[in-house]
Structures are given as structure tokens and as C-alpha cells.
mmCIF file of C-alpha atoms in Angstrom:
data_model
loop_
_atom_site.group_PDB
_atom_site.id
_atom_site.type_symbol
_atom_site.label_atom_id
_atom_site.label_comp_id
_atom_site.label_asym_id
_atom_site.label_seq_id
_atom_site.Cartn_x
_atom_site.Cartn_y
_atom_site.Cartn_z
ATOM 1 C CA UNK A 1 0.000 0.000 0.000
ATOM 2 C CA UNK A 2 2.885 2.363 0.777
ATOM 3 C CA UNK A 3 4.394 1.739 -2.645
ATOM 4 C CA UNK A 4 1.057 2.396 -4.338
ATOM 5 C CA UNK A 5 0.546 5.586 -2.307
ATOM 6 C CA UNK A 6 3.986 6.863 -3.257
ATOM 7 C CA UNK A 7 3.358 6.053 -6.904
ATOM 8 C CA UNK A 8 0.053 7.954 -6.923
ATOM 9 C CA UNK A 9 1.649 10.950 -5.156
ATOM 10 C CA UNK A 10 4.504 11.035 -7.675
ATOM 11 C CA UNK A 11 2.002 10.705 -10.497
ATOM 12 C CA UNK A 12 -0.089 13.607 -9.142
ATOM 13 C CA UNK A 13 3.049 15.720 -8.696
ATOM 14 C CA UNK A 14 4.189 14.966 -12.256
ATOM 15 C CA UNK A 15 0.764 15.881 -13.665
ATOM 16 C CA UNK A 16 0.677 19.155 -11.684
ATOM 17 C CA UNK A 17 4.222 20.037 -12.741
ATOM 18 C CA UNK A 18 3.403 19.415 -16.403
ATOM 19 C CA UNK A 19 0.325 21.593 -16.120
ATOM 20 C CA UNK A 20 2.289 24.520 -14.684
ATOM 21 C CA UNK A 21 5.059 24.113 -17.272
ATOM 22 C CA UNK A 22 2.571 24.360 -20.117
ATOM 23 C CA UNK A 23 0.736 27.232 -18.397
ATOM 24 C CA UNK A 24 -2.626 25.666 -19.133
ATOM 25 C CA UNK A 25 -5.753 26.992 -17.467
ATOM 26 C CA UNK A 26 -9.001 25.076 -17.482
ATOM 27 C CA UNK A 27 -12.293 24.654 -15.668
ATOM 28 C CA UNK A 28 -12.812 20.968 -14.956
ATOM 29 C CA UNK A 29 -16.289 19.455 -14.956
ATOM 30 C CA UNK A 30 -17.830 18.544 -11.625
ATOM 31 C CA UNK A 31 -20.006 15.601 -10.735
ATOM 32 C CA UNK A 32 -22.568 14.531 -11.702
ATOM 33 C CA UNK A 33 -21.013 14.136 -15.164
ATOM 34 C CA UNK A 34 -23.115 12.702 -17.979
ATOM 35 C CA UNK A 35 -21.391 11.741 -21.218
ATOM 36 C CA UNK A 36 -22.969 11.717 -24.659
ATOM 37 C CA UNK A 37 -21.976 9.040 -27.153
ATOM 38 C CA UNK A 38 -21.637 9.906 -30.817
ATOM 39 C CA UNK A 39 -23.115 6.563 -31.862
ATOM 40 C CA UNK A 40 -24.154 5.711 -35.405
ATOM 41 C CA UNK A 41 -25.458 8.397 -37.731
ATOM 42 C CA UNK A 42 -28.826 6.855 -38.564
ATOM 43 C CA UNK A 43 -32.356 8.212 -38.684
ATOM 44 C CA UNK A 44 -34.983 7.183 -36.143
ATOM 45 C CA UNK A 45 -36.843 5.231 -38.851
ATOM 46 C CA UNK A 46 -33.768 3.042 -39.313
ATOM 47 C CA UNK A 47 -33.231 2.752 -35.569
ATOM 48 C CA UNK A 48 -36.029 0.217 -34.997
ATOM 49 C CA UNK A 49 -34.840 -2.347 -37.600
ATOM 50 C CA UNK A 50 -31.293 -1.987 -36.256
ATOM 51 C CA UNK A 51 -32.588 -2.504 -32.713
ATOM 52 C CA UNK A 52 -34.341 -5.700 -33.839
ATOM 53 C CA UNK A 53 -31.146 -6.893 -35.556
ATOM 54 C CA UNK A 54 -28.952 -6.247 -32.503
ATOM 55 C CA UNK A 55 -31.570 -7.837 -30.240
ATOM 56 C CA UNK A 56 -31.637 -10.977 -32.412
ATOM 57 C CA UNK A 57 -27.831 -11.178 -32.430
ATOM 58 C CA UNK A 58 -27.655 -10.667 -28.675
ATOM 59 C CA UNK A 59 -30.288 -13.358 -28.135
ATOM 60 C CA UNK A 60 -28.189 -15.800 -30.186
ATOM 61 C CA UNK A 61 -25.059 -14.809 -28.247
ATOM 62 C CA UNK A 62 -26.864 -15.396 -24.954
ATOM 63 C CA UNK A 63 -28.420 -18.656 -26.117
ATOM 64 C CA UNK A 64 -25.223 -20.124 -27.560
ATOM 65 C CA UNK A 65 -22.911 -19.225 -24.679
ATOM 66 C CA UNK A 66 -25.414 -20.062 -21.921
ATOM 67 C CA UNK A 67 -26.118 -23.460 -23.527
ATOM 68 C CA UNK A 68 -22.388 -24.219 -23.743
ATOM 69 C CA UNK A 69 -21.826 -23.151 -20.128
ATOM 70 C CA UNK A 70 -24.922 -25.008 -18.914
ATOM 71 C CA UNK A 71 -24.080 -28.269 -20.682
ATOM 72 C CA UNK A 72 -20.506 -28.204 -19.378
ATOM 73 C CA UNK A 73 -21.759 -27.520 -15.848
ATOM 74 C CA UNK A 74 -24.427 -30.279 -15.933
ATOM 75 C CA UNK A 75 -22.546 -33.058 -17.758
ATOM 76 C CA UNK A 76 -19.900 -34.485 -15.419
ATOM 77 C CA UNK A 77 -18.098 -36.156 -18.330
ATOM 78 C CA UNK A 78 -17.185 -32.637 -19.520
ATOM 79 C CA UNK A 79 -15.576 -31.649 -16.234
ATOM 80 C CA UNK A 80 -12.167 -31.609 -17.884
ATOM 81 C CA UNK A 81 -9.622 -28.771 -18.178
ATOM 82 C CA UNK A 82 -10.373 -28.167 -21.863
ATOM 83 C CA UNK A 83 -14.118 -27.732 -21.330
ATOM 84 C CA UNK A 84 -13.757 -25.757 -18.105
ATOM 85 C CA UNK A 85 -11.628 -23.298 -20.081
ATOM 86 C CA UNK A 86 -14.266 -23.242 -22.835
ATOM 87 C CA UNK A 87 -16.793 -22.350 -20.124
ATOM 88 C CA UNK A 88 -14.583 -19.444 -19.013
ATOM 89 C CA UNK A 89 -14.214 -18.269 -22.615
ATOM 90 C CA UNK A 90 -18.020 -18.297 -22.970
ATOM 91 C CA UNK A 91 -18.354 -16.217 -19.788
ATOM 92 C CA UNK A 92 -15.787 -13.762 -21.183
ATOM 93 C CA UNK A 93 -17.715 -13.527 -24.469
ATOM 94 C CA UNK A 94 -20.902 -12.762 -22.555
ATOM 95 C CA UNK A 95 -19.096 -9.986 -20.678
ATOM 96 C CA UNK A 96 -17.935 -8.272 -23.871
ATOM 97 C CA UNK A 97 -21.135 -8.813 -25.847
ATOM 98 C CA UNK A 98 -23.397 -7.599 -23.038
ATOM 99 C CA UNK A 99 -21.293 -4.500 -22.336
ATOM 100 C CA UNK A 100 -21.632 -3.199 -25.904
ATOM 101 C CA UNK A 101 -24.805 -4.682 -27.402
ATOM 102 C CA UNK A 102 -27.114 -3.612 -24.574
ATOM 103 C CA UNK A 103 -25.893 -0.025 -25.031
ATOM 104 C CA UNK A 104 -26.474 -0.263 -28.790
ATOM 105 C CA UNK A 105 -30.032 -1.464 -28.260
ATOM 106 C CA UNK A 106 -30.804 1.526 -26.023
ATOM 107 C CA UNK A 107 -29.374 3.916 -28.640
ATOM 108 C CA UNK A 108 -31.276 2.378 -31.570
ATOM 109 C CA UNK A 109 -34.597 1.931 -29.736
ATOM 110 C CA UNK A 110 -34.821 5.144 -27.704
ATOM 111 C CA UNK A 111 -32.248 7.349 -29.378
ATOM 112 C CA UNK A 112 -30.757 7.873 -25.910
ATOM 113 C CA UNK A 113 -27.032 8.473 -26.268
ATOM 114 C CA UNK A 114 -26.366 9.875 -22.804
ATOM 115 C CA UNK A 115 -24.575 7.690 -20.289
ATOM 116 C CA UNK A 116 -23.744 8.564 -16.653
ATOM 117 C CA UNK A 117 -20.129 8.795 -15.491
ATOM 118 C CA UNK A 118 -20.163 5.580 -13.430
ATOM 119 C CA UNK A 119 -21.937 3.613 -16.165
ATOM 120 C CA UNK A 120 -19.444 4.870 -18.743
ATOM 121 C CA UNK A 121 -16.481 3.690 -16.681
ATOM 122 C CA UNK A 122 -18.209 0.376 -15.922
ATOM 123 C CA UNK A 123 -18.720 -0.215 -19.646
ATOM 124 C CA UNK A 124 -15.118 0.771 -20.414
ATOM 125 C CA UNK A 125 -13.770 -1.598 -17.740
ATOM 126 C CA UNK A 126 -15.896 -4.484 -19.068
ATOM 127 C CA UNK A 127 -14.815 -3.785 -22.653
ATOM 128 C CA UNK A 128 -11.100 -3.726 -21.824
ATOM 129 C CA UNK A 129 -11.339 -6.714 -19.471
ATOM 130 C CA UNK A 130 -13.005 -8.697 -22.245
ATOM 131 C CA UNK A 131 -10.265 -7.780 -24.728
ATOM 132 C CA UNK A 132 -7.494 -8.745 -22.294
ATOM 133 C CA UNK A 133 -9.144 -11.879 -20.853
ATOM 134 C CA UNK A 134 -9.895 -13.371 -24.283
ATOM 135 C CA UNK A 135 -6.182 -13.370 -25.061
ATOM 136 C CA UNK A 136 -5.089 -14.780 -21.705
ATOM 137 C CA UNK A 137 -7.768 -17.504 -21.731
ATOM 138 C CA UNK A 138 -6.881 -18.506 -25.301
ATOM 139 C CA UNK A 139 -3.233 -18.725 -24.193
ATOM 140 C CA UNK A 140 -4.245 -20.971 -21.289
ATOM 141 C CA UNK A 141 -6.253 -23.168 -23.668
ATOM 142 C CA UNK A 142 -3.246 -23.453 -25.993
ATOM 143 C CA UNK A 143 -1.117 -24.598 -23.050
ATOM 144 C CA UNK A 144 -3.723 -27.223 -22.149
ATOM 145 C CA UNK A 145 -3.782 -28.555 -25.737
ATOM 146 C CA UNK A 146 0.024 -28.593 -25.782
ATOM 147 C CA UNK A 147 0.166 -30.779 -22.670
ATOM 148 C CA UNK A 148 -2.643 -33.027 -23.977
ATOM 149 C CA UNK A 149 -0.977 -33.703 -27.341
ATOM 150 C CA UNK A 150 2.726 -33.573 -26.471
ATOM 151 C CA UNK A 151 2.486 -35.266 -23.058
ATOM 152 C CA UNK A 152 -0.554 -37.561 -23.397
ATOM 153 C CA UNK A 153 0.625 -40.109 -20.810
ATOM 154 C CA UNK A 154 1.382 -37.416 -18.232
ATOM 155 C CA UNK A 155 -1.584 -35.172 -19.035
ATOM 156 C CA UNK A 156 -3.717 -36.108 -16.016
ATOM 157 C CA UNK A 157 -0.680 -35.935 -13.733
ATOM 158 C CA UNK A 158 0.168 -32.422 -14.992
ATOM 159 C CA UNK A 159 -3.310 -30.959 -15.438
ATOM 160 C CA UNK A 160 -4.666 -31.790 -12.022
ATOM 161 C CA UNK A 161 -7.682 -29.946 -10.663
ATOM 162 C CA UNK A 162 -5.445 -27.660 -8.611
ATOM 163 C CA UNK A 163 -3.199 -26.906 -11.591
ATOM 164 C CA UNK A 164 -6.225 -26.279 -13.845
ATOM 165 C CA UNK A 165 -7.718 -23.844 -11.322
ATOM 166 C CA UNK A 166 -4.350 -22.091 -11.002
ATOM 167 C CA UNK A 167 -4.020 -21.670 -14.787
ATOM 168 C CA UNK A 168 -7.563 -20.303 -15.131
ATOM 169 C CA UNK A 169 -7.219 -17.941 -12.168
ATOM 170 C CA UNK A 170 -3.869 -16.764 -13.524
ATOM 171 C CA UNK A 171 -5.449 -15.995 -16.912
ATOM 172 C CA UNK A 172 -8.197 -13.917 -15.289
ATOM 173 C CA UNK A 173 -5.845 -12.316 -12.744
ATOM 174 C CA UNK A 174 -3.405 -11.103 -15.401
ATOM 175 C CA UNK A 175 -6.230 -9.514 -17.408
ATOM 176 C CA UNK A 176 -7.971 -7.938 -14.393
ATOM 177 C CA UNK A 177 -4.756 -6.566 -12.835
ATOM 178 C CA UNK A 178 -3.579 -5.029 -16.120
ATOM 179 C CA UNK A 179 -6.945 -3.325 -16.658
ATOM 180 C CA UNK A 180 -7.182 -2.261 -13.001
ATOM 181 C CA UNK A 181 -3.839 -0.471 -13.271
ATOM 182 C CA UNK A 182 -4.939 1.102 -16.570
ATOM 183 C CA UNK A 183 -8.000 2.681 -14.955
ATOM 184 C CA UNK A 184 -6.226 3.450 -11.660
ATOM 185 C CA UNK A 185 -4.051 5.856 -13.660
ATOM 186 C CA UNK A 186 -7.226 7.764 -14.561
ATOM 187 C CA UNK A 187 -7.986 8.621 -10.936
ATOM 188 C CA UNK A 188 -7.999 12.377 -10.499
ATOM 189 C CA UNK A 189 -7.812 13.152 -14.217
ATOM 190 C CA UNK A 190 -9.865 16.355 -14.772
ATOM 191 C CA UNK A 191 -12.343 16.239 -17.654
ATOM 192 C CA UNK A 192 -13.326 19.252 -19.759
ATOM 193 C CA UNK A 193 -15.788 17.643 -22.157
ATOM 194 C CA UNK A 194 -18.680 15.190 -22.246
ATOM 195 C CA UNK A 195 -18.974 14.287 -25.951
ATOM 196 C CA UNK A 196 -17.461 10.840 -26.627
ATOM 197 C CA UNK A 197 -16.676 10.358 -30.307
ATOM 198 C CA UNK A 198 -17.306 6.626 -30.281
ATOM 199 C CA UNK A 199 -20.060 4.022 -30.279
ATOM 200 C CA UNK A 200 -19.192 2.825 -26.777
ATOM 201 C CA UNK A 201 -17.066 4.044 -23.861
ATOM 202 C CA UNK A 202 -13.415 3.059 -23.688
ATOM 203 C CA UNK A 203 -10.376 4.247 -21.771
ATOM 204 C CA UNK A 204 -9.008 6.189 -24.736
ATOM 205 C CA UNK A 205 -12.337 7.801 -25.680
ATOM 206 C CA UNK A 206 -12.764 9.098 -22.112
ATOM 207 C CA UNK A 207 -9.158 10.296 -21.830
ATOM 208 C CA UNK A 208 -9.658 12.298 -25.037
ATOM 209 C CA UNK A 209 -11.860 14.548 -22.891
ATOM 210 C CA UNK A 210 -9.099 15.210 -20.330
ATOM 211 C CA UNK A 211 -8.145 18.819 -19.637
ATOM 212 C CA UNK A 212 -4.433 17.949 -19.485
ATOM 213 C CA UNK A 213 -2.120 15.616 -21.411
ATOM 214 C CA UNK A 214 -2.032 12.024 -20.127
ATOM 215 C CA UNK A 215 1.373 10.666 -21.242
ATOM 216 C CA UNK A 216 1.671 8.014 -18.523
ATOM 217 C CA UNK A 217 -1.760 6.606 -19.361
ATOM 218 C CA UNK A 218 -0.911 6.594 -23.057
ATOM 219 C CA UNK A 219 2.477 4.902 -22.610
ATOM 220 C CA UNK A 220 1.090 2.297 -20.215
ATOM 221 C CA UNK A 221 -1.884 1.559 -22.497
ATOM 222 C CA UNK A 222 0.322 1.074 -25.553
ATOM 223 C CA UNK A 223 2.877 -1.043 -23.660
ATOM 224 C CA UNK A 224 0.150 -3.159 -22.072
ATOM 225 C CA UNK A 225 -1.540 -3.799 -25.416
ATOM 226 C CA UNK A 226 1.735 -4.678 -27.135
ATOM 227 C CA UNK A 227 2.989 -6.958 -24.346
ATOM 228 C CA UNK A 228 -0.366 -8.728 -23.958
ATOM 229 C CA UNK A 229 -0.837 -9.296 -27.697
ATOM 230 C CA UNK A 230 2.776 -10.341 -28.251
ATOM 231 C CA UNK A 231 2.851 -12.685 -25.264
ATOM 232 C CA UNK A 232 -0.436 -14.307 -26.284
ATOM 233 C CA UNK A 233 0.793 -14.778 -29.853
ATOM 234 C CA UNK A 234 4.150 -16.228 -28.749
ATOM 235 C CA UNK A 235 2.543 -18.685 -26.306
ATOM 236 C CA UNK A 236 0.024 -19.904 -28.879
ATOM 237 C CA UNK A 237 2.659 -20.050 -31.638
ATOM 238 C CA UNK A 238 5.032 -22.043 -29.400
ATOM 239 C CA UNK A 239 2.309 -24.459 -28.279
ATOM 240 C CA UNK A 240 1.023 -25.165 -31.773
ATOM 241 C CA UNK A 241 4.524 -25.478 -33.205
ATOM 242 C CA UNK A 242 5.191 -28.170 -30.615
ATOM 243 C CA UNK A 243 1.823 -29.798 -31.323
ATOM 244 C CA UNK A 244 2.475 -29.885 -35.072
ATOM 245 C CA UNK A 245 5.982 -31.212 -34.526
ATOM 246 C CA UNK A 246 4.695 -33.943 -32.185
ATOM 247 C CA UNK A 247 2.015 -35.011 -34.672
ATOM 248 C CA UNK A 248 4.506 -35.198 -37.560
ATOM 249 C CA UNK A 249 7.157 -37.037 -35.551
ATOM 250 C CA UNK A 250 4.745 -39.485 -33.968
ATOM 251 C CA UNK A 251 4.857 -42.934 -35.538
ATOM 252 C CA UNK A 252 1.194 -43.596 -34.997
ATOM 253 C CA UNK A 253 -1.241 -43.804 -37.888
ATOM 254 C CA UNK A 254 -3.012 -41.036 -39.729
ATOM 255 C CA UNK A 255 -6.152 -41.543 -37.639
ATOM 256 C CA UNK A 256 -4.496 -40.635 -34.340
ATOM 257 C CA UNK A 257 -2.717 -37.664 -35.967
ATOM 258 C CA UNK A 258 -5.983 -36.413 -37.376
ATOM 259 C CA UNK A 259 -7.701 -36.807 -34.002
ATOM 260 C CA UNK A 260 -4.910 -34.944 -32.215
ATOM 261 C CA UNK A 261 -5.065 -32.052 -34.677
ATOM 262 C CA UNK A 262 -8.871 -31.986 -34.633
ATOM 263 C CA UNK A 263 -8.908 -31.403 -30.868
ATOM 264 C CA UNK A 264 -6.873 -28.223 -31.461
ATOM 265 C CA UNK A 265 -8.630 -27.006 -34.617
ATOM 266 C CA UNK A 266 -11.564 -25.311 -32.881
ATOM 267 C CA UNK A 267 -9.294 -23.377 -30.513
ATOM 268 C CA UNK A 268 -7.009 -22.262 -33.328
ATOM 269 C CA UNK A 269 -9.951 -21.150 -35.479
ATOM 270 C CA UNK A 270 -11.335 -19.064 -32.585
ATOM 271 C CA UNK A 271 -7.955 -17.396 -32.069
ATOM 272 C CA UNK A 272 -7.674 -16.638 -35.805
ATOM 273 C CA UNK A 273 -11.190 -15.146 -35.854
ATOM 274 C CA UNK A 274 -10.295 -12.862 -32.941
ATOM 275 C CA UNK A 275 -7.087 -11.736 -34.666
ATOM 276 C CA UNK A 276 -8.785 -11.221 -38.056
ATOM 277 C CA UNK A 277 -11.523 -9.090 -36.498
ATOM 278 C CA UNK A 278 -8.869 -7.070 -34.634
ATOM 279 C CA UNK A 279 -7.015 -6.568 -37.921
ATOM 280 C CA UNK A 280 -10.200 -5.366 -39.632
ATOM 281 C CA UNK A 281 -10.648 -2.743 -36.891
ATOM 282 C CA UNK A 282 -7.068 -1.502 -37.332
ATOM 283 C CA UNK A 283 -7.270 -1.384 -41.129
ATOM 284 C CA UNK A 284 -10.652 0.380 -41.191
ATOM 285 C CA UNK A 285 -9.182 3.264 -39.179
ATOM 286 C CA UNK A 286 -6.218 3.610 -41.537
ATOM 287 C CA UNK A 287 -8.317 4.598 -44.572
ATOM 288 C CA UNK A 288 -9.946 8.047 -44.310
ATOM 289 C CA UNK A 289 -12.176 7.391 -47.331
ATOM 290 C CA UNK A 290 -14.069 4.653 -45.469
ATOM 291 C CA UNK A 291 -17.505 5.996 -44.349
ATOM 292 C CA UNK A 292 -17.698 6.779 -40.637
ATOM 293 C CA UNK A 293 -20.578 4.371 -39.999
ATOM 294 C CA UNK A 294 -18.533 1.532 -41.548
ATOM 295 C CA UNK A 295 -15.594 2.373 -39.273
ATOM 296 C CA UNK A 296 -17.857 2.390 -36.239
ATOM 297 C CA UNK A 297 -19.417 -0.903 -37.313
ATOM 298 C CA UNK A 298 -15.935 -2.452 -37.624
ATOM 299 C CA UNK A 299 -15.057 -1.361 -34.079
ATOM 300 C CA UNK A 300 -17.976 -3.342 -32.618
ATOM 301 C CA UNK A 301 -17.337 -6.494 -34.669
ATOM 302 C CA UNK A 302 -14.979 -7.808 -32.002
ATOM 303 C CA UNK A 303 -17.882 -7.789 -29.506
ATOM 304 C CA UNK A 304 -20.270 -9.507 -31.945
ATOM 305 C CA UNK A 305 -18.409 -11.999 -34.141
ATOM 306 C CA UNK A 306 -16.369 -14.003 -31.559
ATOM 307 C CA UNK A 307 -19.206 -14.244 -28.972
ATOM 308 C CA UNK A 308 -21.600 -15.322 -31.744
ATOM 309 C CA UNK A 309 -19.323 -17.798 -33.535
ATOM 310 C CA UNK A 310 -17.340 -19.326 -30.644
ATOM 311 C CA UNK A 311 -20.206 -21.427 -29.195
ATOM 312 C CA UNK A 312 -21.119 -22.587 -32.715
ATOM 313 C CA UNK A 313 -17.553 -23.730 -33.369
ATOM 314 C CA UNK A 314 -17.261 -25.590 -30.074
ATOM 315 C CA UNK A 315 -20.806 -26.915 -30.273
ATOM 316 C CA UNK A 316 -20.433 -28.442 -33.730
ATOM 317 C CA UNK A 317 -16.705 -29.146 -34.090
ATOM 318 C CA UNK A 318 -16.039 -30.664 -30.664
ATOM 319 C CA UNK A 319 -17.605 -34.117 -30.712
ATOM 320 C CA UNK A 320 -17.985 -34.600 -26.938
ATOM 321 C CA UNK A 321 -19.651 -31.243 -26.443
ATOM 322 C CA UNK A 322 -21.905 -31.727 -29.488
ATOM 323 C CA UNK A 323 -22.995 -35.148 -28.207
ATOM 324 C CA UNK A 324 -23.757 -33.727 -24.753
ATOM 325 C CA UNK A 325 -25.808 -30.872 -26.212
ATOM 326 C CA UNK A 326 -27.867 -33.267 -28.358
ATOM 327 C CA UNK A 327 -28.384 -35.618 -25.398
ATOM 328 C CA UNK A 328 -29.502 -32.755 -23.165
ATOM 329 C CA UNK A 329 -31.908 -31.436 -25.811
ATOM 330 C CA UNK A 330 -33.437 -34.893 -26.215
ATOM 331 C CA UNK A 331 -33.842 -35.128 -22.442
ATOM 332 C CA UNK A 332 -35.703 -31.813 -22.365
ATOM 333 C CA UNK A 333 -37.823 -32.360 -25.502
ATOM 334 C CA UNK A 334 -38.745 -36.051 -25.094
ATOM 335 C CA UNK A 335 -40.933 -35.677 -21.921
ATOM 336 C CA UNK A 336 -42.914 -32.851 -23.536
ATOM 337 C CA UNK A 337 -43.678 -34.983 -26.598
#
């Protein structure tokens, strides 16, 4: 606590010193602060169809992820590290999808673009936690597949319940701590505006309203994003390189090789989808000729596509999970017929 207190005092001193050096005068906003989101530039007549579309997508996201989580929780044969991690990924997808799509529905249905200060920060924290946790959970899943394929005889000895819980908690802890520090740096930052030029609230969109420069926040945010993305990529690349090498070097038949690779295919596809969507967001912002609504739509794809597709991939590609879902549906439907 003493270290944290000293850090915050030094940070406040640095911010004050910078302000005096630049001779900047401002009148900071006082609570209660209510932000206004820019949102999509659509007419009210188009708002209702868009609300229905987002509602339908959100319903599918809820249905798919809740079914996956429910089946894994109910079926004891799925109480394995791989499926427990899938359950955590589904929970993470629900966090990201709910944080953004519920706000979109309010905007399209009621045209209400105002959002209170606390709600704005809550949405921003959920959005950033989702983005960080997806990468850490996918890294944990890659490690689990690496142990399963490369050390099949020692898998149960390595991935014990305690070790599985540790890996999952570590994945969440890394994401939550990184995001907590990111928003802790915002404490005491004076704001001089309320108009957020974005579809949803994020750390950067709120800091754009700051009365003073925020270099520490900017440097930490960039470093955190680079380290998290690079570490996740390196872990997954290392694990799948080892998996591919083990499958090629193994003297077993094609059937066992195919089965080993198939267990990893769904996870790899999900990671590639996340990276492709992230790339689309980056590229859309690099071309000024792209219409603004298209750019805004690209920024929310990461909260729609992975949460919508992930349960479909695991539900249909993973045989054990698919079998359990079908069995559970038959159990529910049969008595009613």
C-alpha cells in the first residue's frame, strides 16, 4: 500500500508540474457528469430495424454461450480442463457482448445516447477486461492442448484440478490486474468535455476529454496492449509449433494424428477469428475514405463476431460437447412430446 501511495503521489506531482510548465488553465467538470456518445449516424426510422437486428444477435449470443456453459456444468463427463476453459471463454464472451450490445439497443430503440459517469467507466472496464481476458484464456487453452498432445501419458498428472484452477485464475488475474492499473491511472484526471466520439465508452475515448495531457496513461496503455498481444501470440505459436511437430514425428497412424489435430482445430480457429476481427478494426481506421458508420461498425465487430461464432464452433466441431448438447436437448424435448 505504501508503494502504491507513493506512486500515486509522484504521479499527481508529475501531472501538476506538467500543467504549470505548459501554463494551461481550465475549468474541470464537476459531478454529476453525464457523457454523450456519438453513436451511429442513422435516422430514427432506421433505428427500430437496427434494434431488432442487434436484439436478435444478442439473443443468439446469450443462447449459444449459456447453452455451452450449462451443458458443461451439468454433464460431469465434460468436467475436464479443456471444457472448463471453454466455459470461461463463454463467460468472457458474454461480458464483452453484453457490455456493448445492450448499449447499442438503447441507442437504436430510444435514441438515448447519454450515459452517466459511473456507467461509462463500468462499460469501459468491461470492454477492456473482455479484450485482455480473451487473449489470456486462449493462451491458457493453448497450453492445455500442448500438454494433452505432447504429453498424453502425463496429461492427467500435470493438469490436475489444482493446476487447472491455477491456470484459469492466472489468466483472469493477469487480465484484471492489467486493466485495473490502466484505470487506476485515470484517478484524479480532470475532464473538460462530455462528448465521446465513439459508439461505446473506452479508456481512450474518455481520456480524449481530459483537460491535461495524459502521457503516462498513453504509454502504459500502448505497452500493455503490445505486451499482452505479443505474449499471447508467442505462447500460442510455441504451443502449436510443438503440437504440429509432435504429430509429424509421432509414428502412430493417420487416424491418431488427425484426431490430435482436430482437438486443437476449434481453438485455433477461434484465435484466428479474434485476430482477423482485430485486424479489420485496425485497417478500417487507416483509410480516411471509409464511411464513418462503416468504421464504427468495424469497431464493434470484435464484440459480436467471436461471442456469436465461438459457441457454434465448439458446439459443432467438438464431438464430446456436441454429443452432450444433443443428449440434453433430447432429455428436455422427449418428456414434452
